[in-house]
Short mmCIF file of C-alpha atoms in Angstrom, two decimals:
data_model
loop_
_atom_site.label_atom_id
_atom_site.label_comp_id
_atom_site.label_asym_id
_atom_site.label_seq_id
_atom_site.Cartn_x
_atom_site.Cartn_y
_atom_site.Cartn_z
CA UNK A 1 56.91 -32.05 -50.37
CA UNK A 2 56.97 -29.92 -47.15
CA UNK A 3 53.44 -27.90 -46.73
CA UNK A 4 53.81 -27.10 -43.26
CA UNK A 5 54.52 -23.68 -43.75
CA UNK A 6 51.58 -23.18 -46.63
CA UNK A 7 48.86 -21.11 -45.41
CA UNK A 8 45.27 -22.64 -47.40
CA UNK A 9 42.14 -21.12 -48.15
CA UNK A 10 39.19 -23.21 -46.91
CA UNK A 11 36.21 -21.63 -47.31
CA UNK A 12 34.36 -19.27 -49.66
CA UNK A 13 34.20 -16.45 -47.04
CA UNK A 14 38.02 -16.36 -46.61
CA UNK A 15 38.12 -16.51 -50.44
CA UNK A 16 36.20 -13.45 -50.89
CA UNK A 17 38.05 -11.70 -47.83
CA UNK A 18 41.28 -12.39 -49.83
CA UNK A 19 40.10 -11.09 -53.56
CA UNK A 20 37.01 -8.87 -52.96
CA UNK A 21 33.58 -8.48 -54.15
CA UNK A 22 33.35 -8.61 -58.30
CA UNK A 23 31.56 -5.16 -59.59
CA UNK A 24 27.91 -5.47 -60.45
CA UNK A 25 29.15 -4.88 -64.18
CA UNK A 26 30.73 -8.06 -64.34
CA UNK A 27 27.89 -10.27 -62.58
CA UNK A 28 25.36 -8.94 -64.71
CA UNK A 29 27.29 -9.67 -67.84
CA UNK A 30 26.37 -13.35 -67.68
CA UNK A 31 23.77 -14.06 -70.34
CA UNK A 32 21.88 -17.24 -71.47
CA UNK A 33 21.40 -16.60 -75.20
CA UNK A 34 23.38 -15.82 -77.70
CA UNK A 35 23.48 -11.60 -78.54
CA UNK A 36 24.61 -10.78 -82.02
CA UNK A 37 28.19 -10.34 -80.83
CA UNK A 38 28.60 -13.54 -79.87
CA UNK A 39 27.34 -15.05 -83.40
CA UNK A 40 29.81 -12.72 -84.93
CA UNK A 41 32.81 -14.00 -82.49
CA UNK A 42 32.06 -17.77 -83.05
CA UNK A 43 32.06 -16.54 -86.77
CA UNK A 44 35.67 -15.45 -86.50
CA UNK A 45 36.94 -17.84 -83.83
CA UNK A 46 38.83 -20.75 -85.43
CA UNK A 47 39.72 -22.80 -81.80
CA UNK A 48 38.40 -23.54 -78.62
CA UNK A 49 39.14 -25.20 -75.45
CA UNK A 50 36.72 -27.76 -74.03
CA UNK A 51 36.58 -28.60 -70.14
CA UNK A 52 34.74 -31.68 -68.82
CA UNK A 53 34.66 -33.48 -65.84
CA UNK A 54 33.66 -37.00 -64.70
CA UNK A 55 31.34 -37.79 -62.05
CA UNK A 56 34.18 -38.40 -59.56
CA UNK A 57 35.75 -34.77 -60.37
CA UNK A 58 38.19 -35.94 -62.89
CA UNK A 59 38.83 -33.08 -65.35
CA UNK A 60 39.84 -33.16 -69.04
CA UNK A 61 40.41 -29.90 -71.41
CA UNK A 62 40.19 -30.68 -74.96
CA UNK A 63 41.42 -28.62 -78.24
CA UNK A 64 38.84 -28.23 -80.66
CA UNK A 65 40.12 -26.37 -84.10
CA UNK A 66 38.82 -26.00 -87.52
CA UNK A 67 38.57 -22.69 -90.42
CA UNK A 68 36.79 -19.99 -88.44
CA UNK A 69 33.37 -20.15 -88.03
CA UNK A 70 33.82 -24.22 -87.57
CA UNK A 71 31.19 -23.64 -84.22
CA UNK A 72 27.87 -24.15 -85.56
CA UNK A 73 24.80 -22.04 -84.23
CA UNK A 74 21.79 -24.06 -84.23
CA UNK A 75 19.82 -21.47 -82.23
CA UNK A 76 19.62 -18.62 -80.05
CA UNK A 77 21.15 -21.08 -77.32
CA UNK A 78 22.40 -24.01 -79.01
CA UNK A 79 25.64 -24.66 -80.75
CA UNK A 80 27.44 -27.51 -82.06
CA UNK A 81 31.26 -28.27 -82.53
CA UNK A 82 32.27 -31.13 -85.05
CA UNK A 83 34.88 -33.60 -84.28
CA UNK A 84 37.78 -34.33 -86.35
CA UNK A 85 40.08 -37.33 -86.39
CA UNK A 86 42.50 -37.30 -83.57
CA UNK A 87 44.15 -39.66 -81.16
CA UNK A 88 40.91 -41.60 -80.88
CA UNK A 89 41.23 -41.64 -76.72
CA UNK A 90 37.85 -39.50 -76.40
CA UNK A 91 38.79 -38.57 -72.64
CA UNK A 92 36.16 -35.97 -73.07
CA UNK A 93 33.39 -37.68 -74.75
CA UNK A 94 33.70 -40.32 -72.08
CA UNK A 95 33.38 -37.34 -69.10
CA UNK A 96 30.12 -36.04 -71.22
CA UNK A 97 28.42 -39.44 -71.19
CA UNK A 98 28.61 -39.15 -67.47
CA UNK A 99 28.31 -35.56 -66.91
CA UNK A 100 27.19 -33.35 -69.14
CA UNK A 101 28.40 -30.08 -67.56
CA UNK A 102 30.71 -28.39 -70.07
CA UNK A 103 33.26 -25.37 -70.28
CA UNK A 104 34.25 -23.58 -73.63
CA UNK A 105 36.80 -20.72 -74.27
CA UNK A 106 36.66 -19.40 -77.79
CA UNK A 107 39.75 -17.59 -79.12
CA UNK A 108 40.61 -15.33 -81.82
CA UNK A 109 43.93 -15.01 -82.71
CA UNK A 110 45.44 -11.59 -82.15
CA UNK A 111 42.90 -10.59 -79.61
CA UNK A 112 43.32 -10.98 -75.88
CA UNK A 113 39.45 -11.29 -74.91
CA UNK A 114 37.61 -14.36 -75.05
CA UNK A 115 34.45 -15.93 -75.40
CA UNK A 116 33.29 -18.12 -72.56
CA UNK A 117 30.58 -20.30 -72.55
CA UNK A 118 29.05 -22.92 -70.12
CA UNK A 119 26.37 -25.61 -70.57
CA UNK A 120 25.04 -29.06 -70.81
CA UNK A 121 26.17 -31.11 -73.83
CA UNK A 122 25.27 -34.10 -75.37
CA UNK A 123 26.99 -36.27 -77.99
CA UNK A 124 25.22 -36.52 -81.66
CA UNK A 125 26.37 -38.94 -84.27
CA UNK A 126 23.56 -38.36 -86.97
CA UNK A 127 21.85 -35.04 -87.80
CA UNK A 128 20.82 -32.90 -90.56
CA UNK A 129 23.18 -30.00 -90.05
CA UNK A 130 26.31 -32.26 -90.11
CA UNK A 131 25.83 -31.51 -93.79
CA UNK A 132 26.80 -27.79 -92.70
CA UNK A 133 30.02 -29.08 -91.17
CA UNK A 134 32.02 -30.74 -93.86
CA UNK A 135 35.32 -29.48 -94.11
CA UNK A 136 38.07 -30.25 -97.02
CA UNK A 137 35.23 -33.61 -97.62
CA UNK A 138 35.25 -34.65 -93.92
CA UNK A 139 31.94 -35.22 -92.76
CA UNK A 140 32.23 -35.72 -88.70
CA UNK A 141 31.59 -38.77 -87.22
CA UNK A 142 30.00 -37.01 -84.60
CA UNK A 143 29.21 -33.48 -82.87
CA UNK A 144 29.17 -31.80 -79.37
CA UNK A 145 25.92 -30.22 -78.81
CA UNK A 146 26.06 -27.77 -76.20
CA UNK A 147 22.83 -26.02 -74.77
CA UNK A 148 23.80 -22.62 -73.34
CA UNK A 149 23.35 -22.06 -69.76
CA UNK A 150 26.08 -18.97 -69.43
CA UNK A 151 27.94 -17.20 -71.76
CA UNK A 152 30.11 -13.85 -71.33
CA UNK A 153 33.08 -12.28 -73.02
CA UNK A 154 36.13 -12.40 -70.87
CA UNK A 155 38.79 -9.76 -70.15
CA UNK A 156 42.60 -9.86 -71.70
CA UNK A 157 44.73 -9.22 -68.81
CA UNK A 158 45.85 -12.83 -69.21
CA UNK A 159 46.98 -12.43 -72.58
CA UNK A 160 48.47 -9.02 -71.61
CA UNK A 161 50.41 -10.44 -69.18
CA UNK A 162 51.67 -13.60 -71.00
CA UNK A 163 52.42 -11.81 -74.23
CA UNK A 164 50.99 -14.48 -75.90
CA UNK A 165 50.32 -13.09 -79.36
CA UNK A 166 53.27 -11.12 -79.42
CA UNK A 167 56.02 -13.24 -81.88
CA UNK A 168 59.06 -11.22 -80.39
CA UNK A 169 58.33 -12.99 -77.24
CA UNK A 170 57.91 -16.64 -78.53
CA UNK A 171 60.68 -18.87 -78.27
CA UNK A 172 59.27 -22.28 -79.67
CA UNK A 173 63.44 -23.59 -79.79
CA UNK A 174 62.91 -23.47 -76.03
CA UNK A 175 61.59 -27.35 -76.14
CA UNK A 176 62.51 -30.39 -77.99
CA UNK A 177 60.39 -30.91 -81.20
CA UNK A 178 57.32 -32.86 -80.98
CA UNK A 179 59.31 -35.88 -82.35
CA UNK A 180 61.60 -35.69 -79.53
CA UNK A 181 59.00 -35.37 -76.90
CA UNK A 182 56.93 -38.40 -78.43
CA UNK A 183 60.27 -40.65 -78.50
CA UNK A 184 60.96 -39.85 -74.77
CA UNK A 185 57.60 -39.96 -73.56
CA UNK A 186 55.56 -42.35 -75.54
CA UNK A 187 57.02 -44.22 -78.75
CA UNK A 188 60.61 -44.69 -77.44
CA UNK A 189 61.46 -47.94 -79.76
CA UNK A 190 60.76 -45.80 -82.76
CA UNK A 191 63.42 -43.98 -84.42
CA UNK A 192 63.78 -40.51 -83.97
CA UNK A 193 64.38 -39.85 -88.08
CA UNK A 194 60.87 -41.81 -88.50
CA UNK A 195 59.16 -39.54 -86.15
CA UNK A 196 60.70 -36.31 -87.40
CA UNK A 197 59.25 -37.48 -90.69
CA UNK A 198 55.86 -38.22 -89.13
CA UNK A 199 55.38 -34.99 -87.57
CA UNK A 200 56.66 -33.04 -90.51
CA UNK A 201 55.10 -31.03 -93.15
CA UNK A 202 52.96 -34.12 -94.18
CA UNK A 203 51.53 -34.34 -90.66
CA UNK A 204 49.20 -31.75 -91.68
CA UNK A 205 47.92 -33.94 -95.11
CA UNK A 206 46.45 -36.35 -92.74
CA UNK A 207 44.17 -33.51 -90.61
CA UNK A 208 41.03 -34.87 -92.05
CA UNK A 209 41.09 -38.44 -92.73
#
């Protein structure tokens, strides 16, 4: 790739000169403990993204989803996220074992604003609060417990620009089906008919086992 015509930013001063300085209210909105409105947001949210990083800077972002309120509030500065059956790669978990710093963004469908949480995580395999995380008979094998260091609400501009929640802007047919993607990139030896069945309506039946 030709890059000689690119003009890069190489210092914090250059970045600040380009973007400007945030308003005092933007800085002041950061908190270290949960407000009543944060608790309400977590109770309404069925989905979040968890960002982690290895000690060498290698990053991972993992989606987590369950019924609204799946994130358990342990106290004013601690939350817990259950782990459900998945692909067992555990990339983010391996990162947490080496580097506990995590970043989370919580979504509420239809809402453009989000809740952001930064903190230090640890993996817990057994605790009394696991009894409160049972969904459809599934008790998580482990949970991510996050000690909050920074929490704040984020504005809706990215969602407004992307029209993410406007159904009339959706076009899922623009991409091949999950089965076709899996055959092309992951499971080339499997017949497409078998993959279509695997990723079909019955796929959801195995979410909690």
